[in-house]
mmCIF file with all atom_site columns, C-alpha atoms and ligand atoms in Angstrom:
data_model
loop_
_atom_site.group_PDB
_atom_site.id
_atom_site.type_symbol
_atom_site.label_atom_id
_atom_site.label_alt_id
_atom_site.label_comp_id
_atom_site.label_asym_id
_atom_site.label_entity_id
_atom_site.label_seq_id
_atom_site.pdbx_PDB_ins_code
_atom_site.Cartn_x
_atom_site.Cartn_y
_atom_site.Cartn_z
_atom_site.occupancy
_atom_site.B_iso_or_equiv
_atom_site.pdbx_formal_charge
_atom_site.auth_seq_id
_atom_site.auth_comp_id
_atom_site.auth_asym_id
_atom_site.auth_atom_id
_atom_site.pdbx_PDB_model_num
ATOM   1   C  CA  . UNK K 1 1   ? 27.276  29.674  5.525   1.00 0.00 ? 1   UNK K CA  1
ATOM   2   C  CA  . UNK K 1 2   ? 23.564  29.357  5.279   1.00 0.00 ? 2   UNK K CA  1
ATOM   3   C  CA  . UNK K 1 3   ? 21.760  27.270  7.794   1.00 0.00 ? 3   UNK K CA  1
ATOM   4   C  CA  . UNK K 1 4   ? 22.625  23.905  9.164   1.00 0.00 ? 4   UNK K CA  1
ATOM   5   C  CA  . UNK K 1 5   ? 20.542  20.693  8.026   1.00 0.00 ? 5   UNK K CA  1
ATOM   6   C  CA  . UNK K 1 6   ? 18.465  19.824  10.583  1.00 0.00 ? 6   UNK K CA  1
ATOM   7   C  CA  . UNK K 1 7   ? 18.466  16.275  12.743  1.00 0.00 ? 7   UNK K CA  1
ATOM   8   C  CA  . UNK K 1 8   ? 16.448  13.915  9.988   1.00 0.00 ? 8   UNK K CA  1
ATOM   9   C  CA  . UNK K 1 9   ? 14.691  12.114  13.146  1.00 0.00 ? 9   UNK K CA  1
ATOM   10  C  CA  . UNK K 1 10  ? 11.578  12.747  11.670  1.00 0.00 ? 10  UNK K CA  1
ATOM   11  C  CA  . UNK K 1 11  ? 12.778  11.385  8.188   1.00 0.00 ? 11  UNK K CA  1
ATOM   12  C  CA  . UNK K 1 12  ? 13.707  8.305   9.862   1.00 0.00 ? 12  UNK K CA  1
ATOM   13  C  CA  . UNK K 1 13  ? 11.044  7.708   12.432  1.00 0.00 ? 13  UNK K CA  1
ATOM   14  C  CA  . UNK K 1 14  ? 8.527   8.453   9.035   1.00 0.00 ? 14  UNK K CA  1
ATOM   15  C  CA  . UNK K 1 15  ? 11.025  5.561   6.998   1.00 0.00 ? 15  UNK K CA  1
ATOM   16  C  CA  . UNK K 1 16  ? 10.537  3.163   9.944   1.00 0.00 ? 16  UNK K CA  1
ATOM   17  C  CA  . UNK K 1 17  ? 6.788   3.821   9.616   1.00 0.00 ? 17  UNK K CA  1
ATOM   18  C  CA  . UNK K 1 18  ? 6.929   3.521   5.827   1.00 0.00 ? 18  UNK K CA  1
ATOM   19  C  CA  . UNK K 1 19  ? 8.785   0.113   6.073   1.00 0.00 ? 19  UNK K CA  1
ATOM   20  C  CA  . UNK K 1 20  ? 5.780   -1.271  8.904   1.00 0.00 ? 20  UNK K CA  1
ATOM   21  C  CA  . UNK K 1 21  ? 3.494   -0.085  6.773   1.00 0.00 ? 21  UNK K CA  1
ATOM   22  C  CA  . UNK K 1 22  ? 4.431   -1.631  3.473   1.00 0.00 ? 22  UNK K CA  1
ATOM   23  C  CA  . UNK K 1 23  ? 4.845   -4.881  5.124   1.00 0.00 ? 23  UNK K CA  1
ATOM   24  C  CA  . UNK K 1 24  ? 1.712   -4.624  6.691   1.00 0.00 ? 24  UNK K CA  1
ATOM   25  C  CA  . UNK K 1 25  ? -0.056  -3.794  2.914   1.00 0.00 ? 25  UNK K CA  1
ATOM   26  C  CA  . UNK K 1 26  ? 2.404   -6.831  1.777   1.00 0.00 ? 26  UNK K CA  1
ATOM   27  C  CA  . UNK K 1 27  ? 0.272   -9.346  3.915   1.00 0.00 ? 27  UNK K CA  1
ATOM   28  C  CA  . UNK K 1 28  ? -3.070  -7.683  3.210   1.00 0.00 ? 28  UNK K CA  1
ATOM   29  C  CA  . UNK K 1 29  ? -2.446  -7.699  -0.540  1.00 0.00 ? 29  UNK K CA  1
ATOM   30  C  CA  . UNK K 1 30  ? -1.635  -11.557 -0.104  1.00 0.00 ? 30  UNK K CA  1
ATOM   31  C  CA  . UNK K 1 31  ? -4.885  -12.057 1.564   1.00 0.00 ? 31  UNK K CA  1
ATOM   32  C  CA  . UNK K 1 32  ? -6.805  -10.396 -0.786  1.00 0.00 ? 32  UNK K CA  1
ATOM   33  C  CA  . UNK K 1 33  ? -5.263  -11.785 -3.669  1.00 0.00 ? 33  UNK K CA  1
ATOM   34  C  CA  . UNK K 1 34  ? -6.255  -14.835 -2.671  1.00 0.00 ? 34  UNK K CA  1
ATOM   35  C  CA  . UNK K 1 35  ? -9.899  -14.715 -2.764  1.00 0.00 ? 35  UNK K CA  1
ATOM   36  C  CA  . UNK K 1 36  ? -10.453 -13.313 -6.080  1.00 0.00 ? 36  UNK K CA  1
ATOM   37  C  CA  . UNK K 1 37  ? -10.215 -16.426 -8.540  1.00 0.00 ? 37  UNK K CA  1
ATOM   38  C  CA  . UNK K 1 38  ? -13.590 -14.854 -9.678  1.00 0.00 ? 38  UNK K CA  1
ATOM   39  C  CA  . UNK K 1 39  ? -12.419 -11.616 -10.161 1.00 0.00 ? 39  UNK K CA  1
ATOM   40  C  CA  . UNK K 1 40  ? -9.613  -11.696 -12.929 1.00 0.00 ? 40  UNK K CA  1
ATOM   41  C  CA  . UNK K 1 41  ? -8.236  -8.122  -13.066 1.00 0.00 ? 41  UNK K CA  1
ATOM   42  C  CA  . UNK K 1 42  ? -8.443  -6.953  -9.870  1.00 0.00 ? 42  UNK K CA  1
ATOM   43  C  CA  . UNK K 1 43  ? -6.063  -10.059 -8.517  1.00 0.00 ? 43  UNK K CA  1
ATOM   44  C  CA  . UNK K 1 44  ? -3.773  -9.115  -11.378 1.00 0.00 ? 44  UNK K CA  1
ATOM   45  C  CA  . UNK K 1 45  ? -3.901  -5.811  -10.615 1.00 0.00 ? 45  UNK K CA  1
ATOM   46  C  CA  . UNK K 1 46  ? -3.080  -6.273  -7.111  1.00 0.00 ? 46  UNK K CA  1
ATOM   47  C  CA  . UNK K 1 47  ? -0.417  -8.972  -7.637  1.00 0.00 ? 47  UNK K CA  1
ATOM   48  C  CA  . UNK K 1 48  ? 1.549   -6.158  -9.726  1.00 0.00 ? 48  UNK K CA  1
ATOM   49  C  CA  . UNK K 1 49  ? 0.912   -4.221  -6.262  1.00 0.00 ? 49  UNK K CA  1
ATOM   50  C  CA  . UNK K 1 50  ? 1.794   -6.833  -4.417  1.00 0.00 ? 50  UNK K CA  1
ATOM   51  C  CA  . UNK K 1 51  ? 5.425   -7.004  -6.598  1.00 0.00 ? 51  UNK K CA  1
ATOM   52  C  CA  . UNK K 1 52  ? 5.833   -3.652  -6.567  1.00 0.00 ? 52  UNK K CA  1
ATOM   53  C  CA  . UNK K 1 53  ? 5.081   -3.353  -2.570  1.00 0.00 ? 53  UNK K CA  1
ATOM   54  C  CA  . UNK K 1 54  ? 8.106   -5.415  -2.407  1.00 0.00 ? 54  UNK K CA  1
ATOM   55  C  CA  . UNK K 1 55  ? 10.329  -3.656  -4.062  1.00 0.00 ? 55  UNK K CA  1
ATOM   56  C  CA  . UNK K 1 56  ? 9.049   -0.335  -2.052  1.00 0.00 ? 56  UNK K CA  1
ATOM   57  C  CA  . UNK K 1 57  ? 9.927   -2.376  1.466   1.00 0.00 ? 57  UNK K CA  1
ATOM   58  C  CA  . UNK K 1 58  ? 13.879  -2.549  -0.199  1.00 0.00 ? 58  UNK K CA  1
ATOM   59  C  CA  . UNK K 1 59  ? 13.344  1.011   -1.615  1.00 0.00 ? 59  UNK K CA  1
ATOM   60  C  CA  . UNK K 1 60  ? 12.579  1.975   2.062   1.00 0.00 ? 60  UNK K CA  1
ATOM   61  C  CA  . UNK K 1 61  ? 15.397  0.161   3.661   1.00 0.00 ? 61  UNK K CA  1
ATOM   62  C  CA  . UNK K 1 62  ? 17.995  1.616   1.072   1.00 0.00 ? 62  UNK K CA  1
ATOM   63  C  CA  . UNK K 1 63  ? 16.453  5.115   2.155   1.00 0.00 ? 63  UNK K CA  1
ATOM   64  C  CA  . UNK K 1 64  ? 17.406  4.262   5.984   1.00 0.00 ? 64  UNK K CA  1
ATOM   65  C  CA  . UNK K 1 65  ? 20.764  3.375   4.776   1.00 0.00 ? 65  UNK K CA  1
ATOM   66  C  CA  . UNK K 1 66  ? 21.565  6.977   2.936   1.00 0.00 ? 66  UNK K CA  1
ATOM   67  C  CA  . UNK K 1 67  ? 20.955  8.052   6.419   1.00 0.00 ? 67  UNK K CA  1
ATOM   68  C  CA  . UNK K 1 68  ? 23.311  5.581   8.164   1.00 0.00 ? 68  UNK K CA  1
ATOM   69  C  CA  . UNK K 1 69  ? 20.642  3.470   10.024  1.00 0.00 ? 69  UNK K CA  1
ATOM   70  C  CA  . UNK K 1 70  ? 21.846  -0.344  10.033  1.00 0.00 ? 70  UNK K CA  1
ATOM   71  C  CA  . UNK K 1 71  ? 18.987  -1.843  7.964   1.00 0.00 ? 71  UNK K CA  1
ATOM   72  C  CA  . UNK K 1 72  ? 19.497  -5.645  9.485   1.00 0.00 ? 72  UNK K CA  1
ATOM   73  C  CA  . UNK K 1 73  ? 17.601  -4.278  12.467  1.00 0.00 ? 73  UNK K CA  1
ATOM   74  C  CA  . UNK K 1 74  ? 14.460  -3.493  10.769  1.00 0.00 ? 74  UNK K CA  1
ATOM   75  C  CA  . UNK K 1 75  ? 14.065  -7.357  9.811   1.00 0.00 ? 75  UNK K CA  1
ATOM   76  C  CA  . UNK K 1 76  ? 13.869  -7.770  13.561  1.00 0.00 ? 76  UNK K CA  1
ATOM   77  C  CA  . UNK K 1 77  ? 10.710  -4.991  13.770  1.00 0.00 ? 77  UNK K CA  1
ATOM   78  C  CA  . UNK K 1 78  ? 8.265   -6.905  11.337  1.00 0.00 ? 78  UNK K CA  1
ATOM   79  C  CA  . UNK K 1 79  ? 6.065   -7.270  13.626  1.00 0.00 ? 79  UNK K CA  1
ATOM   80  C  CA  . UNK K 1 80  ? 5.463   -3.346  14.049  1.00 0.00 ? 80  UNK K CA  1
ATOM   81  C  CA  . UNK K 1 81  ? 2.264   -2.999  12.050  1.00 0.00 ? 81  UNK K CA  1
ATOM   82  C  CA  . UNK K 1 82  ? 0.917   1.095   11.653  1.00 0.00 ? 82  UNK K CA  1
ATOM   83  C  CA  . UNK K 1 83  ? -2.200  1.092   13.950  1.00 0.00 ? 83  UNK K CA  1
ATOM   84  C  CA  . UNK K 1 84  ? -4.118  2.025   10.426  1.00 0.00 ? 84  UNK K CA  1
ATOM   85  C  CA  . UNK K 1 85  ? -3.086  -1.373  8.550   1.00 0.00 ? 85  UNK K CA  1
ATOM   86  C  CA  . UNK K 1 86  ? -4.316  -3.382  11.691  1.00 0.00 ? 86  UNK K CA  1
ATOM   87  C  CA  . UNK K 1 87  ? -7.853  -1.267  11.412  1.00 0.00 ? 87  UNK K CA  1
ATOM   88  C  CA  . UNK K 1 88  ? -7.351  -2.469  7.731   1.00 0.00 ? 88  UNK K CA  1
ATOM   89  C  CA  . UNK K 1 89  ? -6.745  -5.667  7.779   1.00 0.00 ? 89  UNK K CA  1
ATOM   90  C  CA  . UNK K 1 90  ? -9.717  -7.161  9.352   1.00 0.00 ? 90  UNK K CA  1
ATOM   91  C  CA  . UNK K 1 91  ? -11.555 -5.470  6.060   1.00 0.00 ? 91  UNK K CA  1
ATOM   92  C  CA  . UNK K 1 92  ? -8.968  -7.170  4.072   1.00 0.00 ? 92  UNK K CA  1
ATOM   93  C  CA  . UNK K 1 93  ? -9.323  -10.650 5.367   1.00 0.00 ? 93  UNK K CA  1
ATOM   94  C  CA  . UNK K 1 94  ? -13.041 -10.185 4.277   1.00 0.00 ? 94  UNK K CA  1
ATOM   95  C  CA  . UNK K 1 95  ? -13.791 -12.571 1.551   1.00 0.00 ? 95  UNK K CA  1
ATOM   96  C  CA  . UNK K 1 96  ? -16.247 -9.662  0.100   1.00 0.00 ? 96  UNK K CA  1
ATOM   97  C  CA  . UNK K 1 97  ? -14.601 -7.911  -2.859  1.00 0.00 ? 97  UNK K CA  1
ATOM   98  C  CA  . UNK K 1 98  ? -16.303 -4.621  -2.087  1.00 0.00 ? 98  UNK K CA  1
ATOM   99  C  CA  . UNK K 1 99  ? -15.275 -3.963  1.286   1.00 0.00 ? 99  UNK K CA  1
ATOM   100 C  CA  . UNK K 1 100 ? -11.660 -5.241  0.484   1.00 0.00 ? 100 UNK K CA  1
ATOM   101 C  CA  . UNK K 1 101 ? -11.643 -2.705  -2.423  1.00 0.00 ? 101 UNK K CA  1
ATOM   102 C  CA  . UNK K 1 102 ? -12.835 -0.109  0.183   1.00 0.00 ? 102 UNK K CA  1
ATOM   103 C  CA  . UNK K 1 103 ? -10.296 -0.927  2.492   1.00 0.00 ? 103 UNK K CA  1
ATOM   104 C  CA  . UNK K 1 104 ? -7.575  -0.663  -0.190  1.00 0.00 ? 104 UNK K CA  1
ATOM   105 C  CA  . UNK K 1 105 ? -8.853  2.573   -1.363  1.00 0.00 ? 105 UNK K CA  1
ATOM   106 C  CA  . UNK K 1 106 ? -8.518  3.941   1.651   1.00 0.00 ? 106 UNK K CA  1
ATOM   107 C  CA  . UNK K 1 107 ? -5.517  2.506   2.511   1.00 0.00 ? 107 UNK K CA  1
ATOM   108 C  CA  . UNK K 1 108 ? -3.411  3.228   -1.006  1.00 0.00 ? 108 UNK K CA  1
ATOM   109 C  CA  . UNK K 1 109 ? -3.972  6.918   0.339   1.00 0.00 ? 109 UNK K CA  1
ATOM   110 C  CA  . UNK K 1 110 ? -2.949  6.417   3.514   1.00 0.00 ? 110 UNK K CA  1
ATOM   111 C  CA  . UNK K 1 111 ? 0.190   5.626   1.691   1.00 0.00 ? 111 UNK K CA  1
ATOM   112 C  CA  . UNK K 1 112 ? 0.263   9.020   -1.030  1.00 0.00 ? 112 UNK K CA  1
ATOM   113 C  CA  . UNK K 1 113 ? -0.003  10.991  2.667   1.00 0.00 ? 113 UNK K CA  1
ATOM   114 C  CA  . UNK K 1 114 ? 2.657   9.303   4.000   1.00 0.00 ? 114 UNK K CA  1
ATOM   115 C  CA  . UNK K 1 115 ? 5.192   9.188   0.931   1.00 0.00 ? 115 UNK K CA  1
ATOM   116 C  CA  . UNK K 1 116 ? 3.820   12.727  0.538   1.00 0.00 ? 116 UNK K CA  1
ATOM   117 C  CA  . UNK K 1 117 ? 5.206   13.557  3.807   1.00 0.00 ? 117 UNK K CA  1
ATOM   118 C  CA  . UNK K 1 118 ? 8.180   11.935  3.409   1.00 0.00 ? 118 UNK K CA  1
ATOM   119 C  CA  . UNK K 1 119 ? 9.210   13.769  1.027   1.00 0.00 ? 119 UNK K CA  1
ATOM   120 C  CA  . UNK K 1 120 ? 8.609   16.931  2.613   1.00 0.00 ? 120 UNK K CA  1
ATOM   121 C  CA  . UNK K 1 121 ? 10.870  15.656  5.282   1.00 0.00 ? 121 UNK K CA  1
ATOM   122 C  CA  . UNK K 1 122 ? 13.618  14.635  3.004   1.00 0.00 ? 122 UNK K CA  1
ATOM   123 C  CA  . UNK K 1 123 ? 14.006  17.700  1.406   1.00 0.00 ? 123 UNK K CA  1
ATOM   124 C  CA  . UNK K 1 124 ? 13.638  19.787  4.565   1.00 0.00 ? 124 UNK K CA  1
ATOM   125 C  CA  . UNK K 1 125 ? 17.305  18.304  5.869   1.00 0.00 ? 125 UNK K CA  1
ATOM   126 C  CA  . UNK K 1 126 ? 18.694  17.965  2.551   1.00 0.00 ? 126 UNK K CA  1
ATOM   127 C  CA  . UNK K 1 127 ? 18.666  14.307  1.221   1.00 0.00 ? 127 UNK K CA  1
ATOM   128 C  CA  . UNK K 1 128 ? 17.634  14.876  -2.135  1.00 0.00 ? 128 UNK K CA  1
ATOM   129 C  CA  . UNK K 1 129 ? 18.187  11.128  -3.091  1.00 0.00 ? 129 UNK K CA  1
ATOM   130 C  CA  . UNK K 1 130 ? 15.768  10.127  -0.421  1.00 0.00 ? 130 UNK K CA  1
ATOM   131 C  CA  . UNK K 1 131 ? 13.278  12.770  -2.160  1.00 0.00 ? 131 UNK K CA  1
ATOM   132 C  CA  . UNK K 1 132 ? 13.447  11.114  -5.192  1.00 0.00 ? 132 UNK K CA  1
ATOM   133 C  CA  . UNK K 1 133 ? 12.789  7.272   -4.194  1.00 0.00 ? 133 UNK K CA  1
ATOM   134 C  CA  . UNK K 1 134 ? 9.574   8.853   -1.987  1.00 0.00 ? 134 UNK K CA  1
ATOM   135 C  CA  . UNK K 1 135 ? 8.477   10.187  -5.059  1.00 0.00 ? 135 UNK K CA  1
ATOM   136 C  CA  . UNK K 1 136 ? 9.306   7.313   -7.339  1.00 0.00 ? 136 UNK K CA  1
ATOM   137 C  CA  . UNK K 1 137 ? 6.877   5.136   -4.813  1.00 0.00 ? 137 UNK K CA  1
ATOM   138 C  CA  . UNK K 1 138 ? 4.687   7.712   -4.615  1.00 0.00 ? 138 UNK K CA  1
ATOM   139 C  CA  . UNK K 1 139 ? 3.789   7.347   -8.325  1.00 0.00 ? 139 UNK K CA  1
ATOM   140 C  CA  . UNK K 1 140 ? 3.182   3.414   -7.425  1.00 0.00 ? 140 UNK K CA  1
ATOM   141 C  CA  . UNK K 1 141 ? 0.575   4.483   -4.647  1.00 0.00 ? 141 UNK K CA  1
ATOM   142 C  CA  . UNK K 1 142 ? -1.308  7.416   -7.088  1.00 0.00 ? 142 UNK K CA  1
ATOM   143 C  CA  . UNK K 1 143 ? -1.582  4.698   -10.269 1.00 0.00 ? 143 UNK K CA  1
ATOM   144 C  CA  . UNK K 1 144 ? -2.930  1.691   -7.757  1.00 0.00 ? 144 UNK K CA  1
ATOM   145 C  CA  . UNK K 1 145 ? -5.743  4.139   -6.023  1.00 0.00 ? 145 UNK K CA  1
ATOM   146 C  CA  . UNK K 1 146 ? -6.646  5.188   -9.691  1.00 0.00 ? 146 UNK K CA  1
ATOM   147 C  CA  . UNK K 1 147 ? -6.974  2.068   -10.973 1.00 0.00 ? 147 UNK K CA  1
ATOM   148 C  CA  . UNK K 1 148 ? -9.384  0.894   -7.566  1.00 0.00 ? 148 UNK K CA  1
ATOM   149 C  CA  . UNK K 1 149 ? -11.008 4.105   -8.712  1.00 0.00 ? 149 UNK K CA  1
ATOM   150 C  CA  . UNK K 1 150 ? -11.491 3.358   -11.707 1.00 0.00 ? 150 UNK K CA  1
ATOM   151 C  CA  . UNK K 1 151 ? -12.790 -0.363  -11.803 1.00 0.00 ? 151 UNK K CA  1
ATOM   152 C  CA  . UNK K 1 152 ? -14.628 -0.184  -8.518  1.00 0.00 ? 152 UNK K CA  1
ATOM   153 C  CA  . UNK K 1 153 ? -17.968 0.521   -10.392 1.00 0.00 ? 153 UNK K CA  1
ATOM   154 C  CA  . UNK K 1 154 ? -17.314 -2.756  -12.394 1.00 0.00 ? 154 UNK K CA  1
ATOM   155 C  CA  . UNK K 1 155 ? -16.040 -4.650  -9.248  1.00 0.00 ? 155 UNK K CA  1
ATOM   156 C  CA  . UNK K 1 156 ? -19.407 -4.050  -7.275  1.00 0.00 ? 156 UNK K CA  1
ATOM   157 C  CA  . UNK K 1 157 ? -21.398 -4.746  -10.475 1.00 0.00 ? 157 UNK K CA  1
ATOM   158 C  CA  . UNK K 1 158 ? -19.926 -7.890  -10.594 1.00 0.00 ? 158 UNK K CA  1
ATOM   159 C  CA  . UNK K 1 159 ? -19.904 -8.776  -6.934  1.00 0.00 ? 159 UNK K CA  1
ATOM   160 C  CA  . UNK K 1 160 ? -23.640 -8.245  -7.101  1.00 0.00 ? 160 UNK K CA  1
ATOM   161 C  CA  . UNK K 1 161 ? -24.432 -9.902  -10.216 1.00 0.00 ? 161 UNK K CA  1
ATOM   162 C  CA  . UNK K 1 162 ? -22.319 -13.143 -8.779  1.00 0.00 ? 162 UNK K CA  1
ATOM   163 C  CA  . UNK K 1 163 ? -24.342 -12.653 -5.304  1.00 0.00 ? 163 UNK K CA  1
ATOM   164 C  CA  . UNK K 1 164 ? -27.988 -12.382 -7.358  1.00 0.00 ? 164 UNK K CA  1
ATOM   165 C  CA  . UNK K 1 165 ? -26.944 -15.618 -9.706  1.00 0.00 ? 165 UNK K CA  1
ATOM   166 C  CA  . UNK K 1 166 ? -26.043 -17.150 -5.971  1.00 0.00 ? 166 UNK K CA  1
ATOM   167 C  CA  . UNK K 1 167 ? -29.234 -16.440 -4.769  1.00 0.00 ? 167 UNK K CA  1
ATOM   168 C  CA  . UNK K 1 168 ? -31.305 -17.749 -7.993  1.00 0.00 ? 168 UNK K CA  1
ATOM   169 C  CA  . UNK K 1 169 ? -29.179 -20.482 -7.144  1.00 0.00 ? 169 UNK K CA  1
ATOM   170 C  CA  . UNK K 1 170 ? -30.596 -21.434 -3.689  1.00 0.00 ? 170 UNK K CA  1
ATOM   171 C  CA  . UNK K 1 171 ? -33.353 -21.181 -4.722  1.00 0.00 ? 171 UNK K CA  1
ATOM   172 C  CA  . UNK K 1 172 ? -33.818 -23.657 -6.930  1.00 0.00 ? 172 UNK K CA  1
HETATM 173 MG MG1 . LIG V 2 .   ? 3.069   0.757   -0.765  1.00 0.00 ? 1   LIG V MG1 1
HETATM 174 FE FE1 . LIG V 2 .   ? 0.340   0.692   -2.127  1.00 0.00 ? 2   LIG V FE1 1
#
Protein backbone atom coordinates (compact mmCIF):
# COMPACT_ATOMS: atom_id res chain seq x y z
CA UNK A 1 0.00 0.00 0.00
CA UNK A 2 2.08 2.82 -1.28
CA UNK A 3 5.14 3.81 0.62
CA UNK A 4 5.64 4.23 4.29
CA UNK A 5 5.98 7.89 5.85
CA UNK A 6 9.26 8.42 6.61
CA UNK A 7 10.91 9.11 10.36
CA UNK A 8 9.94 13.13 10.69
CA UNK A 9 13.48 13.61 12.57
CA UNK A 10 14.24 16.17 10.31
CA UNK A 11 10.74 17.87 10.82
CA UNK A 12 11.44 17.94 14.38
CA UNK A 13 15.09 18.72 14.67
CA UNK A 14 13.97 21.83 11.93
CA UNK A 15 10.79 22.67 14.74
CA UNK A 16 13.38 22.70 17.56
CA UNK A 17 15.43 25.09 15.40
CA UNK A 18 12.35 27.12 14.48
CA UNK A 19 11.36 27.48 18.22
CA UNK A 20 15.41 28.76 19.14
CA UNK A 21 15.16 30.82 16.52
CA UNK A 22 11.96 32.70 17.15
CA UNK A 23 12.95 33.22 20.64
CA UNK A 24 16.12 34.41 19.69
CA UNK A 25 14.24 37.16 17.05
CA UNK A 26 11.79 37.63 20.26
CA UNK A 27 14.74 39.26 22.27
CA UNK A 28 16.27 41.05 19.29
CA UNK A 29 12.93 42.59 18.33
CA UNK A 30 12.72 43.79 22.10
CA UNK A 31 16.02 45.39 21.78
CA UNK A 32 15.37 47.07 18.83
CA UNK A 33 12.13 48.24 19.70
CA UNK A 34 13.48 49.96 22.25
CA UNK A 35 15.65 52.43 20.67
CA UNK A 36 13.40 53.82 18.17
CA UNK A 37 11.27 56.54 20.13
CA UNK A 38 12.47 58.62 17.07
CA UNK A 39 11.42 56.42 14.60
CA UNK A 40 7.51 55.99 14.88
CA UNK A 41 6.61 53.29 12.32
CA UNK A 42 9.27 51.16 12.27
CA UNK A 43 8.83 50.43 16.32
CA UNK A 44 5.18 49.88 15.49
CA UNK A 45 5.91 47.87 12.85
CA UNK A 46 8.16 45.72 14.71
CA UNK A 47 6.07 45.56 17.91
CA UNK A 48 3.25 43.87 15.60
CA UNK A 49 6.41 41.50 14.81
CA UNK A 50 7.28 41.28 18.00
CA UNK A 51 3.32 40.03 18.88
CA UNK A 52 3.15 38.02 16.17
CA UNK A 53 6.77 36.29 16.92
CA UNK A 54 5.00 35.20 19.94
CA UNK A 55 2.36 33.65 18.77
CA UNK A 56 4.78 31.77 16.07
CA UNK A 57 6.98 30.38 19.31
CA UNK A 58 3.24 28.64 20.49
CA UNK A 59 2.50 27.92 16.76
CA UNK A 60 5.89 26.03 16.82
CA UNK A 61 5.39 24.20 20.02
CA UNK A 62 1.77 23.04 18.96
CA UNK A 63 3.63 21.73 15.69
CA UNK A 64 6.05 19.52 18.05
CA UNK A 65 3.02 18.31 19.75
CA UNK A 66 1.13 16.88 16.38
CA UNK A 67 4.26 14.93 16.35
CA UNK A 68 4.15 13.68 19.97
CA UNK A 69 7.23 15.61 21.33
CA UNK A 70 6.44 16.74 25.08
CA UNK A 71 6.54 20.54 24.56
CA UNK A 72 7.37 21.35 28.52
CA UNK A 73 10.91 20.38 27.57
CA UNK A 74 11.51 23.01 25.10
CA UNK A 75 10.94 25.76 27.95
CA UNK A 76 14.01 24.14 29.44
CA UNK A 77 16.16 24.76 25.87
CA UNK A 78 15.72 28.68 25.76
CA UNK A 79 18.87 29.18 25.94
CA UNK A 80 19.63 27.35 22.47
CA UNK A 81 20.03 30.40 20.26
CA UNK A 82 20.61 29.43 16.08
CA UNK A 83 24.33 30.35 15.59
CA UNK A 84 22.75 33.02 12.89
CA UNK A 85 20.59 35.04 15.60
CA UNK A 86 23.79 35.27 17.86
CA UNK A 87 25.77 36.74 14.55
CA UNK A 88 22.54 38.94 14.58
CA UNK A 89 22.16 40.14 17.58
CA UNK A 90 25.21 42.11 18.20
CA UNK A 91 23.77 44.21 14.95
CA UNK A 92 20.58 44.36 16.79
CA UNK A 93 21.77 45.71 20.06
CA UNK A 94 23.20 48.57 17.83
CA UNK A 95 21.48 51.73 18.69
CA UNK A 96 21.89 52.67 14.75
CA UNK A 97 18.57 52.20 12.93
CA UNK A 98 20.28 51.27 9.69
CA UNK A 99 22.31 48.47 10.63
CA UNK A 100 19.44 47.08 12.90
CA UNK A 101 17.17 47.28 9.78
CA UNK A 102 20.00 45.40 7.93
CA UNK A 103 20.25 42.89 10.39
CA UNK A 104 16.46 42.30 10.37
CA UNK A 105 16.37 42.12 6.70
CA UNK A 106 18.57 39.62 6.64
CA UNK A 107 17.38 37.86 9.34
CA UNK A 108 13.32 37.89 8.41
CA UNK A 109 14.78 35.68 5.46
CA UNK A 110 16.65 33.58 7.33
CA UNK A 111 13.27 32.80 8.66
CA UNK A 112 11.13 32.43 4.89
CA UNK A 113 14.24 29.67 4.29
CA UNK A 114 13.63 28.02 7.23
CA UNK A 115 9.65 27.96 7.34
CA UNK A 116 10.23 27.28 3.63
CA UNK A 117 11.97 24.21 4.53
CA UNK A 118 9.80 23.22 6.97
CA UNK A 119 7.32 22.82 5.03
CA UNK A 120 8.99 20.78 2.59
CA UNK A 121 9.68 18.50 5.45
CA UNK A 122 6.18 18.34 6.67
CA UNK A 123 4.73 17.34 3.68
CA UNK A 124 7.48 14.87 2.77
CA UNK A 125 6.23 12.45 5.92
CA UNK A 126 2.75 13.41 5.68
CA UNK A 127 1.67 16.00 8.38
CA UNK A 128 -0.34 18.16 6.39
CA UNK A 129 -1.49 20.20 9.51
CA UNK A 130 2.09 20.97 10.28
CA UNK A 131 2.29 22.22 6.46
CA UNK A 132 -0.23 24.54 6.96
CA UNK A 133 0.91 26.43 10.32
CA UNK A 134 4.65 26.66 8.41
CA UNK A 135 2.92 28.33 5.83
CA UNK A 136 0.57 30.43 7.88
CA UNK A 137 4.02 31.88 9.61
CA UNK A 138 5.56 31.95 6.60
CA UNK A 139 3.18 34.69 5.35
CA UNK A 140 4.21 36.65 8.78
CA UNK A 141 8.02 36.43 7.73
CA UNK A 142 7.29 37.48 3.67
CA UNK A 143 4.91 40.72 4.86
CA UNK A 144 7.68 41.87 7.72
CA UNK A 145 10.81 41.63 5.07
CA UNK A 146 8.49 43.62 2.62
CA UNK A 147 7.63 46.11 4.75
CA UNK A 148 11.78 46.58 5.91
CA UNK A 149 11.93 46.64 2.14
CA UNK A 150 9.85 48.91 1.61
CA UNK A 151 10.52 51.76 4.26
CA UNK A 152 14.24 51.21 4.45
CA UNK A 153 14.83 54.10 1.91
CA UNK A 154 12.80 56.38 4.33
CA UNK A 155 14.47 54.84 7.48
CA UNK A 156 18.10 55.80 6.28
CA UNK A 157 16.79 59.18 5.04
CA UNK A 158 15.75 59.85 8.29
CA UNK A 159 18.61 58.38 10.25
CA UNK A 160 20.78 60.74 8.26
CA UNK A 161 18.79 63.76 8.35
CA UNK A 162 18.57 63.23 12.44
CA UNK A 163 22.56 62.54 12.35
CA UNK A 164 23.19 65.96 10.00
CA UNK A 165 20.65 68.14 12.43
CA UNK A 166 23.01 66.36 15.32
CA UNK A 167 25.93 67.54 13.83
CA UNK A 168 24.65 71.31 13.09
CA UNK A 169 23.97 70.82 16.55
CA UNK A 170 27.55 70.47 17.93
CA UNK A 171 28.43 72.76 16.29
CA UNK A 172 26.94 75.50 17.51
MG1 LIG B 1 9.49 34.61 13.18
FE1 LIG C 1 10.09 37.22 11.71
Amino acid sequence: MGTQPQSPKHLEDWLRDAHAMEKQAEKMLETQADRLEHYPQLKARIEQHITETRGQVEKIEQCLSLLGTDTSVMKDMGGKLAAFGQGMSGMMASDEVVKGNMASYAFEHFEISSYRALIQAANKVGKPEIARICEEILKEEEAMADWLLQNLDDTTRQFLERSEDDDLRAKT
